[in-house]
């Protein structure tokens, strides 16, 4: 699958050819996870509407939920003002985090609201 | 300002000593922007409750809104499951994006919801 050249021209990638993907749940607004994409991962995500990322450690593509069943149906994708981050608005099946929590930001609170 | 050693021990930084910060608006749930932090930027953010980032291009710290007046009051900070991304929940004064839009993701839609 190849990425629309007009989109590819607007992307700014790091030295490894990657950019950041932030994934947000449509129904709750929760930020679910942050991962990496390259052009191919973005092309697959746009084409299939399944959240598809690039794993640096495994050096391969992964479709979120492919093994866990916790798929993401992608409603919207937006590119930020400097072209180095995409925002995915998704419907998340089950837990987004591989630890079993709803989001990857549930477990470790560094600063709490002032009471 | 120095970062709490117990927090510093949980962070995973890239080769440049940086990690990703995602900033979300408390009242709307909107993802406003994505930027970089290092330990010092995070320490300043936790201490002052003003969103403070590290600029790779200018190689300096910047307090969001210091010149524009579009400050961020930080309500919460959370660290993700693999320790390489923080999520800031903020109250945003004015536009979050330097282009004048509410968020950095307003202008460029790559994929729209199916009708």
Coordinates of N, CA and C in Angstrom, one line a residue:
Chain A
X1 N 0.9 -1.2 0.0 CA 0.0 0.0 0.0 C 0.9 1.2 0.0
X2 N 0.5 2.2 -0.8 CA 1.4 3.4 -0.8 C 0.6 4.6 -0.3
X3 N 1.2 5.5 0.3 CA 0.6 6.7 0.9 C 0.4 7.7 -0.2
X4 N -0.8 8.4 -0.2 CA -1.1 9.5 -1.1 C 0.1 10.5 -1.1
X5 N 0.7 10.7 -2.3 CA 1.9 11.6 -2.3 C 1.6 13.0 -1.7
X6 N 0.4 13.5 -1.8 CA 0.2 14.8 -1.3 C 0.2 14.8 0.2
X7 N -0.1 13.7 0.8 CA 0.0 13.5 2.3 C 1.5 13.3 2.6
X8 N 2.1 12.4 1.9 CA 3.5 12.1 2.2 C 4.4 13.4 2.1
X9 N 4.0 14.3 1.3 CA 4.8 15.6 1.1 C 4.6 16.5 2.3
X10 N 3.6 16.3 3.1 CA 3.3 17.1 4.3 C 3.9 16.5 5.6
X11 N 4.3 15.3 5.5 CA 4.8 14.6 6.7 C 6.3 15.0 7.0
X12 N 6.6 15.2 8.3 CA 8.0 15.3 8.7 C 8.3 14.1 9.6
X13 N 9.3 13.4 9.1 CA 9.7 12.1 9.8 C 11.0 12.3 10.6
X14 N 11.3 11.5 11.6 CA 12.6 11.5 12.2 C 13.6 10.8 11.4
X15 N 14.8 10.7 12.0 CA 15.9 10.0 11.2 C 15.6 8.6 10.8
X16 N 14.7 8.0 11.6 CA 14.3 6.6 11.3 C 13.1 6.5 10.4
X17 N 12.7 7.7 9.9 CA 11.5 7.7 9.0 C 10.2 7.5 9.7
X18 N 10.2 7.8 11.0 CA 9.0 7.6 11.8 C 8.4 9.0 12.3
X19 N 7.1 8.9 12.6 CA 6.5 10.1 13.2 C 5.5 9.5 14.3
X20 N 5.1 10.4 15.2 CA 4.3 10.1 16.4 C 2.8 9.9 16.0
X21 N 2.2 8.9 16.6 CA 0.7 8.8 16.4 C 0.1 8.8 17.8
X22 N -0.8 9.7 18.1 CA -1.6 9.8 19.3 C -3.0 9.3 19.0
X23 N -3.5 8.4 19.9 CA -4.7 7.7 19.6 C -5.7 8.1 20.7
X24 N -6.9 8.6 20.3 CA -7.9 9.1 21.2 C -9.2 8.4 21.0
X25 N -9.8 8.1 22.1 CA -11.1 7.4 22.0 C -12.2 8.4 21.7
X26 N -13.0 8.1 20.7 CA -14.1 9.0 20.2 C -15.1 9.2 21.3
X27 N -15.6 8.1 21.9 CA -16.7 8.3 22.8 C -16.4 9.0 24.1
X28 N -15.2 8.8 24.6 CA -14.8 9.4 25.9 C -13.9 10.6 25.8
X29 N -13.2 10.7 24.7 CA -12.1 11.7 24.6 C -10.8 11.3 25.3
X30 N -10.8 10.1 25.9 CA -9.6 9.7 26.5 C -8.4 9.5 25.5
X31 N -7.2 10.0 25.9 CA -6.0 9.6 25.1 C -5.7 8.2 25.5
X32 N -5.7 7.3 24.5 CA -5.5 5.9 24.8 C -4.1 5.4 24.8
X33 N -3.3 5.9 23.8 CA -1.9 5.4 23.6 C -1.2 6.3 22.7
X34 N 0.1 6.2 22.7 CA 1.0 6.9 21.8 C 1.9 5.9 21.2
X35 N 2.1 5.9 19.9 CA 2.9 4.9 19.2 C 3.6 5.5 18.0
X36 N 4.3 4.7 17.2 CA 5.0 5.2 16.0 C 4.4 4.7 14.8
X37 N 4.5 5.5 13.7 CA 4.1 5.1 12.4 C 5.2 5.5 11.4
X38 N 5.2 4.8 10.2 CA 5.9 5.3 9.1 C 4.8 5.5 8.0
X39 N 5.3 5.9 6.8 CA 4.3 6.1 5.7 C 3.4 4.9 5.4
X40 N 4.0 3.7 5.5 CA 3.2 2.5 5.2 C 2.2 2.3 6.2
X41 N 2.5 2.5 7.5 CA 1.6 2.3 8.6 C 0.4 3.2 8.5
X42 N 0.7 4.5 8.1 CA -0.3 5.5 7.9 C -1.2 5.1 6.7
X43 N -0.6 4.7 5.6 CA -1.3 4.3 4.4 C -2.3 3.2 4.8
X44 N -1.8 2.2 5.5 CA -2.7 1.0 5.9 C -3.8 1.5 6.8
X45 N -3.5 2.4 7.7 CA -4.5 2.9 8.6 C -5.6 3.6 7.9
X46 N -5.2 4.5 6.9 CA -6.2 5.3 6.1 C -7.0 4.3 5.3
X47 N -6.4 3.3 4.7 CA -7.1 2.4 3.8 C -8.0 1.5 4.5
X48 N -7.6 0.9 5.6 CA -8.4 -0.1 6.3 C -9.2 0.4 7.4
X49 N -8.9 1.6 7.9 CA -9.6 2.1 9.1 C -9.3 1.2 10.4
X50 N -8.2 0.5 10.3 CA -7.7 -0.3 11.5 C -6.4 0.4 12.0
X51 N -6.4 0.7 13.2 CA -5.2 1.4 13.8 C -3.9 0.5 13.6
X52 N -3.0 1.0 12.8 CA -1.8 0.2 12.4 C -0.6 1.0 12.6
X53 N 0.4 0.4 13.4 CA 1.5 1.2 13.8 C 2.8 0.4 13.4
X54 N 3.9 1.1 13.7 CA 5.2 0.4 13.5 C 6.0 0.2 14.8
X55 N 6.4 -1.0 15.0 CA 7.1 -1.3 16.2 C 8.6 -1.2 16.0
X56 N 9.2 -0.3 16.7 CA 10.7 -0.1 16.6 C 11.4 -1.3 17.2
X57 N 10.9 -1.9 18.3 CA 11.6 -3.0 18.9 C 11.5 -4.3 18.0
X58 N 10.4 -4.5 17.4 CA 10.2 -5.7 16.6 C 10.5 -5.5 15.1
X59 N 10.6 -4.2 14.8 CA 10.8 -3.8 13.4 C 9.8 -4.4 12.5
X60 N 8.5 -4.2 12.9 CA 7.5 -4.7 12.0 C 6.2 -3.9 12.3
X61 N 5.3 -4.0 11.3 CA 4.0 -3.4 11.5 C 3.1 -4.2 12.4
X62 N 2.2 -3.5 13.2 CA 1.3 -4.2 14.0 C -0.1 -3.5 13.9
X63 N -1.1 -4.4 13.7 CA -2.5 -3.9 13.7 C -2.9 -4.0 15.1
X64 N -3.3 -2.9 15.7 CA -3.8 -3.0 17.1 C -4.9 -4.0 17.3
X65 N -4.8 -4.9 18.2 CA -5.8 -5.8 18.5 C -5.7 -7.1 17.7
X66 N -4.7 -7.2 16.8 CA -4.7 -8.4 15.9 C -4.5 -9.7 16.7
X67 N -3.8 -9.6 17.8 CA -3.7 -10.8 18.7 C -4.6 -10.7 19.9
X68 N -4.8 -9.5 20.4 CA -5.6 -9.4 21.6 C -7.1 -9.3 21.3
X69 N -7.5 -9.0 20.1 CA -8.8 -8.7 19.7 C -9.3 -7.3 20.1
X70 N -8.4 -6.5 20.7 CA -8.7 -5.1 21.1 C -8.4 -4.2 19.9
X71 N -9.2 -4.3 18.9 CA -9.1 -3.6 17.6 C -9.4 -2.1 17.8
X72 N -9.0 -1.3 16.9 CA -9.4 0.1 16.8 C -10.0 0.4 15.5
X73 N -11.3 0.9 15.5 CA -11.9 1.3 14.3 C -11.6 2.8 14.2
X74 N -11.0 3.2 13.1 CA -10.5 4.6 13.0 C -11.5 5.5 12.3
X75 N -12.1 6.5 13.0 CA -13.0 7.4 12.5 C -12.4 8.6 11.8
X76 N -11.3 9.1 12.4 CA -10.7 10.3 11.8 C -9.2 10.2 12.0
X77 N -8.5 10.9 11.1 CA -7.0 11.0 11.2 C -6.7 12.5 10.9
X78 N -6.0 13.1 11.8 CA -5.6 14.5 11.6 C -4.1 14.7 11.7
X79 N -3.5 15.6 10.9 CA -2.1 15.9 11.0 C -1.9 17.2 11.7
X80 N -0.8 17.3 12.5 CA -0.6 18.6 13.2 C 0.1 19.6 12.4
X81 N 0.2 20.8 13.0 CA 0.6 22.0 12.3 C 2.0 21.9 11.7
X82 N 2.9 21.1 12.4 CA 4.2 21.0 11.9 C 4.5 19.6 11.2
X83 N 3.4 18.8 11.0 CA 3.5 17.6 10.2 C 4.2 16.5 10.8
X84 N 4.5 16.5 12.1 CA 5.2 15.4 12.7 C 4.4 14.5 13.6
X85 N 3.1 14.8 13.7 CA 2.3 14.0 14.6 C 0.9 13.8 14.0
X86 N 0.4 12.6 14.0 CA -1.0 12.4 13.6 C -1.8 12.0 14.8
X87 N -3.1 12.4 14.8 CA -4.1 12.2 15.8 C -5.1 11.2 15.2
X88 N -5.3 10.1 15.8 CA -6.3 9.1 15.4 C -7.5 9.2 16.4
X89 N -8.7 9.4 15.8 CA -9.9 9.3 16.7 C -10.5 7.9 16.4
X90 N -10.6 7.1 17.4 CA -11.0 5.7 17.2 C -12.1 5.3 18.1
X91 N -12.7 4.2 17.7 CA -13.6 3.4 18.6 C -12.7 2.2 19.0
X92 N -12.5 2.1 20.3 CA -11.6 1.1 20.9 C -12.4 -0.1 21.4
X93 N -12.1 -1.3 20.9 CA -12.7 -2.5 21.5 C -11.8 -3.0 22.7
X94 N -12.5 -3.1 23.9 CA -11.7 -3.6 25.0 C -10.7 -2.6 25.5
X95 N -9.7 -3.1 26.2 CA -8.6 -2.2 26.8 C -7.6 -1.8 25.7
X96 N -7.2 -0.6 25.7 CA -6.2 -0.1 24.7 C -4.8 -0.5 25.2
X97 N -4.6 -0.6 26.5 CA -3.2 -0.9 26.9 C -3.0 -2.4 27.1
X98 N -1.7 -2.8 26.7 CA -1.4 -4.2 26.8 C -1.3 -4.7 28.2
X99 N -1.3 -3.7 29.2 CA -1.4 -4.1 30.6 C -2.8 -4.5 31.1
X100 N -3.8 -4.2 30.2 CA -5.2 -4.5 30.5 C -6.0 -3.3 31.0
X101 N -5.3 -2.1 31.2 CA -6.0 -0.9 31.6 C -6.7 -0.3 30.4
X102 N -7.6 0.6 30.6 CA -8.4 1.2 29.5 C -7.5 2.0 28.6
X103 N -6.6 2.8 29.3 CA -5.6 3.6 28.5 C -4.2 3.3 29.0
X104 N -3.2 3.7 28.3 CA -1.8 3.5 28.7 C -1.4 4.6 29.7
X105 N -2.3 5.5 30.1 CA -2.0 6.5 31.0 C -2.7 6.4 32.4
X106 N -3.3 5.2 32.6 CA -4.1 5.0 33.8 C -3.3 4.8 35.1
X107 N -2.1 4.2 35.0 CA -1.5 3.6 36.2 C -0.6 4.6 36.9
X108 N 0.0 5.5 36.2 CA 1.1 6.3 36.9 C 0.8 7.8 36.8
X109 N 0.3 8.3 37.9 CA 0.0 9.7 38.0 C 1.1 10.5 38.7
X110 N 1.7 11.4 37.9 CA 2.9 12.2 38.4 C 2.4 13.5 39.1
X111 N 1.3 14.0 38.8 CA 0.8 15.2 39.4 C -0.7 15.2 39.4
X112 N -1.3 15.4 40.6 CA -2.7 15.4 40.7 C -3.3 16.8 40.8
X113 N -4.6 17.0 40.4 CA -5.2 18.3 40.5 C -5.1 18.8 42.0
X114 N -5.0 20.1 42.1 CA -5.0 20.8 43.4 C -6.4 20.7 44.0
X115 N -6.4 20.4 45.2 CA -7.8 20.3 45.8 C -8.2 21.6 46.4
Chain B
X1 N 16.1 23.3 38.9 CA 15.1 22.5 39.4 C 15.4 21.0 39.1
X2 N 15.3 20.1 40.0 CA 15.6 18.7 39.7 C 14.4 17.8 39.8
X3 N 14.4 16.8 39.0 CA 13.2 15.9 38.9 C 13.3 14.9 40.1
X4 N 12.2 14.7 40.7 CA 12.1 13.6 41.7 C 12.8 12.3 41.2
X5 N 13.8 11.8 41.9 CA 14.5 10.6 41.4 C 13.7 9.4 41.1
X6 N 12.6 9.3 41.9 CA 11.7 8.1 41.7 C 10.9 8.2 40.3
X7 N 10.7 9.5 39.9 CA 10.0 9.7 38.6 C 11.1 9.5 37.5
X8 N 12.3 10.1 37.7 CA 13.3 10.0 36.7 C 13.7 8.6 36.4
X9 N 13.6 7.7 37.4 CA 13.9 6.3 37.2 C 12.9 5.6 36.4
X10 N 11.7 6.1 36.3 CA 10.7 5.5 35.5 C 10.6 6.0 34.0
X11 N 11.3 7.1 33.7 CA 11.3 7.7 32.4 C 12.2 6.9 31.4
X12 N 11.7 6.8 30.2 CA 12.6 6.3 29.1 C 12.7 7.4 28.1
X13 N 13.9 7.8 27.9 CA 14.2 8.9 27.0 C 14.9 8.4 25.7
X14 N 14.7 9.3 24.6 CA 15.4 8.9 23.4 C 16.9 9.3 23.5
X15 N 17.6 9.1 22.4 CA 19.1 9.3 22.4 C 19.4 10.7 22.8
X16 N 18.5 11.7 22.5 CA 18.7 13.1 22.9 C 18.3 13.4 24.3
X17 N 17.9 12.4 25.0 CA 17.4 12.7 26.4 C 16.0 13.2 26.5
X18 N 15.2 13.0 25.4 CA 13.9 13.6 25.4 C 12.8 12.6 25.4
X19 N 11.6 13.0 25.8 CA 10.4 12.1 25.7 C 9.3 13.0 25.2
X20 N 8.2 12.3 24.8 CA 7.0 13.0 24.2 C 6.1 13.5 25.3
X21 N 5.5 14.7 25.0 CA 4.5 15.2 25.9 C 3.3 15.5 25.0
X22 N 2.1 14.9 25.4 CA 0.8 15.1 24.8 C 0.0 16.0 25.7
X23 N -0.5 17.1 25.2 CA -1.3 18.0 26.0 C -2.7 18.0 25.6
X24 N -3.6 17.8 26.6 CA -5.0 17.7 26.4 C -5.8 18.7 27.2
X25 N -6.8 19.3 26.6 CA -7.6 20.3 27.3 C -8.6 19.6 28.3
X26 N -8.6 20.1 29.5 CA -9.4 19.5 30.5 C -10.9 19.7 30.2
X27 N -11.3 20.9 29.8 CA -12.7 21.1 29.7 C -13.4 20.5 28.5
X28 N -12.6 20.3 27.4 CA -13.2 19.8 26.1 C -12.7 18.4 25.8
X29 N -11.6 18.0 26.4 CA -11.0 16.7 26.0 C -10.1 16.8 24.8
X30 N -10.1 18.0 24.1 CA -9.3 18.1 22.9 C -7.8 17.9 23.1
X31 N -7.2 17.1 22.2 CA -5.8 17.0 22.2 C -5.2 18.3 21.6
X32 N -4.5 19.1 22.3 CA -4.1 20.4 21.9 C -2.8 20.4 21.1
X33 N -1.8 19.7 21.6 CA -0.5 19.8 20.9 C 0.3 18.6 21.4
X34 N 1.4 18.4 20.7 CA 2.4 17.4 21.1 C 3.8 18.0 21.0
X35 N 4.6 17.9 22.1 CA 5.9 18.6 22.1 C 6.9 17.7 22.8
X36 N 8.1 18.2 23.0 CA 9.1 17.4 23.7 C 9.4 17.9 25.1
X37 N 9.8 17.0 25.9 CA 10.3 17.4 27.3 C 11.6 16.7 27.5
X38 N 12.4 17.2 28.4 CA 13.5 16.5 29.1 C 13.2 16.5 30.6
X39 N 14.1 15.9 31.4 CA 13.8 15.9 32.8 C 13.5 17.2 33.4
X40 N 14.3 18.2 33.0 CA 14.2 19.6 33.6 C 12.9 20.2 33.2
X41 N 12.4 20.0 32.0 CA 11.2 20.6 31.5 C 10.0 19.9 32.3
X42 N 10.1 18.6 32.6 CA 9.1 18.0 33.4 C 9.1 18.5 34.8
X43 N 10.3 18.6 35.4 CA 10.4 19.1 36.8 C 9.8 20.5 36.9
X44 N 10.1 21.4 35.9 CA 9.5 22.7 36.0 C 8.0 22.7 35.8
X45 N 7.5 21.8 35.0 CA 6.1 21.7 34.8 C 5.4 21.2 36.1
X46 N 6.0 20.2 36.7 CA 5.4 19.7 38.0 C 5.4 20.7 39.1
X47 N 6.5 21.5 39.1 CA 6.7 22.4 40.2 C 5.8 23.7 40.0
X48 N 5.8 24.2 38.8 CA 5.1 25.5 38.5 C 3.7 25.3 38.1
X49 N 3.3 24.1 37.6 CA 2.0 23.9 37.0 C 1.8 24.7 35.7
X50 N 2.9 25.2 35.1 CA 2.9 25.8 33.8 C 3.5 24.9 32.8
X51 N 2.8 24.6 31.7 CA 3.3 23.7 30.7 C 4.6 24.2 30.1
X52 N 5.6 23.4 30.3 CA 7.0 23.8 30.0 C 7.7 22.7 29.2
X53 N 8.2 23.0 28.0 CA 8.7 22.1 27.1 C 10.1 22.3 26.7
X54 N 10.7 21.5 25.8 CA 12.0 21.7 25.4 C 12.0 21.8 23.8
X55 N 12.5 22.9 23.3 CA 12.5 23.1 21.9 C 13.8 22.5 21.3
X56 N 13.7 21.5 20.4 CA 14.9 20.9 19.8 C 15.5 21.9 18.8
X57 N 14.7 22.7 18.1 CA 15.3 23.6 17.1 C 16.0 24.8 17.8
X58 N 15.4 25.3 18.9 CA 16.1 26.4 19.5 C 17.0 26.0 20.7
X59 N 16.9 24.7 21.0 CA 17.7 24.1 22.1 C 17.5 24.9 23.4
X60 N 16.3 25.1 23.7 CA 16.0 25.8 25.0 C 14.6 25.5 25.5
X61 N 14.4 25.7 26.8 CA 13.1 25.5 27.4 C 12.1 26.6 27.0
X62 N 10.9 26.2 26.9 CA 9.9 27.3 26.6 C 8.7 27.0 27.4
X63 N 8.2 28.1 28.1 CA 7.0 28.0 28.8 C 5.8 28.4 27.9
X64 N 4.9 27.5 27.6 CA 3.8 27.7 26.7 C 3.1 29.0 27.1
X65 N 3.0 30.0 26.2 CA 2.3 31.2 26.4 C 3.1 32.3 27.0
X66 N 4.4 32.1 27.2 CA 5.3 33.1 27.8 C 5.3 34.3 26.9
X67 N 5.3 34.1 25.6 CA 5.3 35.3 24.7 C 3.9 35.6 24.2
X68 N 3.1 34.6 23.9 CA 1.8 34.8 23.4 C 0.7 35.1 24.4
X69 N 1.0 34.8 25.7 CA 0.0 34.9 26.7 C -0.9 33.7 26.8
X70 N -0.8 32.7 25.9 CA -1.6 31.6 25.8 C -1.0 30.5 26.7
X71 N -1.1 30.7 28.0 CA -0.5 29.9 29.1 C -1.3 28.6 29.2
X72 N -0.7 27.6 29.8 CA -1.4 26.4 30.2 C -1.3 26.2 31.7
X73 N -2.4 26.1 32.4 CA -2.4 25.7 33.8 C -2.5 24.2 33.8
X74 N -1.6 23.5 34.5 CA -1.5 22.0 34.4 C -2.2 21.4 35.6
X75 N -3.3 20.7 35.3 CA -4.1 20.1 36.4 C -3.5 18.7 36.8
X76 N -3.1 18.0 35.8 CA -2.6 16.6 36.0 C -1.5 16.2 35.0
X77 N -0.6 15.4 35.5 CA 0.4 14.8 34.6 C 0.4 13.3 34.8
X78 N 0.4 12.5 33.7 CA 0.4 11.1 33.8 C 1.5 10.5 32.9
X79 N 2.1 9.4 33.3 CA 3.1 8.8 32.6 C 2.6 7.5 32.0
X80 N 2.9 7.2 30.7 CA 2.3 6.0 30.1 C 3.1 4.7 30.5
X81 N 2.5 3.6 30.1 CA 2.9 2.3 30.6 C 4.4 1.9 30.3
X82 N 4.9 2.5 29.2 CA 6.3 2.2 28.9 C 7.2 3.4 29.2
X83 N 6.7 4.4 29.8 CA 7.5 5.4 30.4 C 8.2 6.4 29.4
X84 N 7.7 6.4 28.2 CA 8.3 7.4 27.2 C 7.4 8.5 26.8
X85 N 6.2 8.6 27.4 CA 5.3 9.7 27.0 C 4.5 10.2 28.3
X86 N 4.5 11.5 28.4 CA 3.6 12.0 29.5 C 2.4 12.7 28.9
X87 N 1.3 12.6 29.6 CA 0.1 13.3 29.2 C -0.2 14.4 30.2
X88 N -0.3 15.6 29.7 CA -0.7 16.8 30.5 C -2.1 17.1 30.3
X89 N -2.9 17.3 31.4 CA -4.3 17.7 31.4 C -4.2 19.2 31.8
X90 N -4.6 20.1 30.9 CA -4.4 21.5 31.2 C -5.7 22.3 31.0
X91 N -5.6 23.5 31.6 CA -6.6 24.5 31.2 C -5.8 25.5 30.3
X92 N -6.3 25.6 29.1 CA -5.6 26.4 28.1 C -6.2 27.8 27.9
X93 N -5.3 28.8 28.1 CA -5.8 30.2 27.8 C -5.6 30.5 26.3
X94 N -6.6 30.9 25.6 CA -6.5 31.2 24.2 C -6.2 30.0 23.3
X95 N -5.7 30.3 22.2 CA -5.3 29.2 21.2 C -4.1 28.5 21.6
X96 N -4.1 27.2 21.5 CA -3.0 26.4 21.8 C -1.9 26.4 20.7
X97 N -2.4 26.5 19.5 CA -1.5 26.4 18.3 C -0.9 27.8 18.0
X98 N 0.4 27.8 17.6 CA 1.0 29.1 17.2 C 0.4 29.6 15.9
X99 N -0.4 28.8 15.2 CA -1.0 29.3 14.0 C -2.3 30.1 14.3
X100 N -2.7 30.0 15.6 CA -4.0 30.7 16.0 C -5.2 29.8 16.1
X101 N -5.1 28.5 15.7 CA -6.2 27.6 15.9 C -6.2 27.1 17.3
X102 N -7.4 26.6 17.7 CA -7.6 26.1 19.0 C -6.6 25.0 19.4
X103 N -6.5 24.0 18.4 CA -5.5 22.9 18.6 C -4.6 22.9 17.4
X104 N -3.5 22.1 17.6 CA -2.5 22.0 16.5 C -3.1 20.9 15.4
X105 N -4.2 20.3 15.7 CA -4.7 19.3 14.8 C -6.0 19.8 14.1
X106 N -6.2 21.1 14.1 CA -7.5 21.6 13.5 C -7.5 21.7 11.9
X107 N -6.3 21.9 11.4 CA -6.3 22.4 10.0 C -6.2 21.3 8.9
X108 N -5.6 20.1 9.3 CA -5.3 19.2 8.2 C -5.9 17.8 8.5
X109 N -7.1 17.6 7.9 CA -7.8 16.3 8.1 C -7.4 15.3 7.1
X110 N -6.8 14.2 7.4 CA -6.4 13.2 6.5 C -7.4 12.1 6.2
X111 N -8.3 11.9 7.2 CA -9.4 10.9 7.0 C -10.6 11.4 7.8
X112 N -11.7 11.4 7.1 CA -13.0 11.9 7.8 C -13.9 10.7 8.1
X113 N -14.8 10.9 9.1 CA -15.7 9.8 9.5 C -16.5 9.3 8.3
X114 N -16.8 8.1 8.2 CA -17.6 7.6 7.1 C -19.1 8.1 7.4
X115 N -19.7 8.5 6.3 CA -21.1 9.0 6.5 C -22.1 7.9 6.3

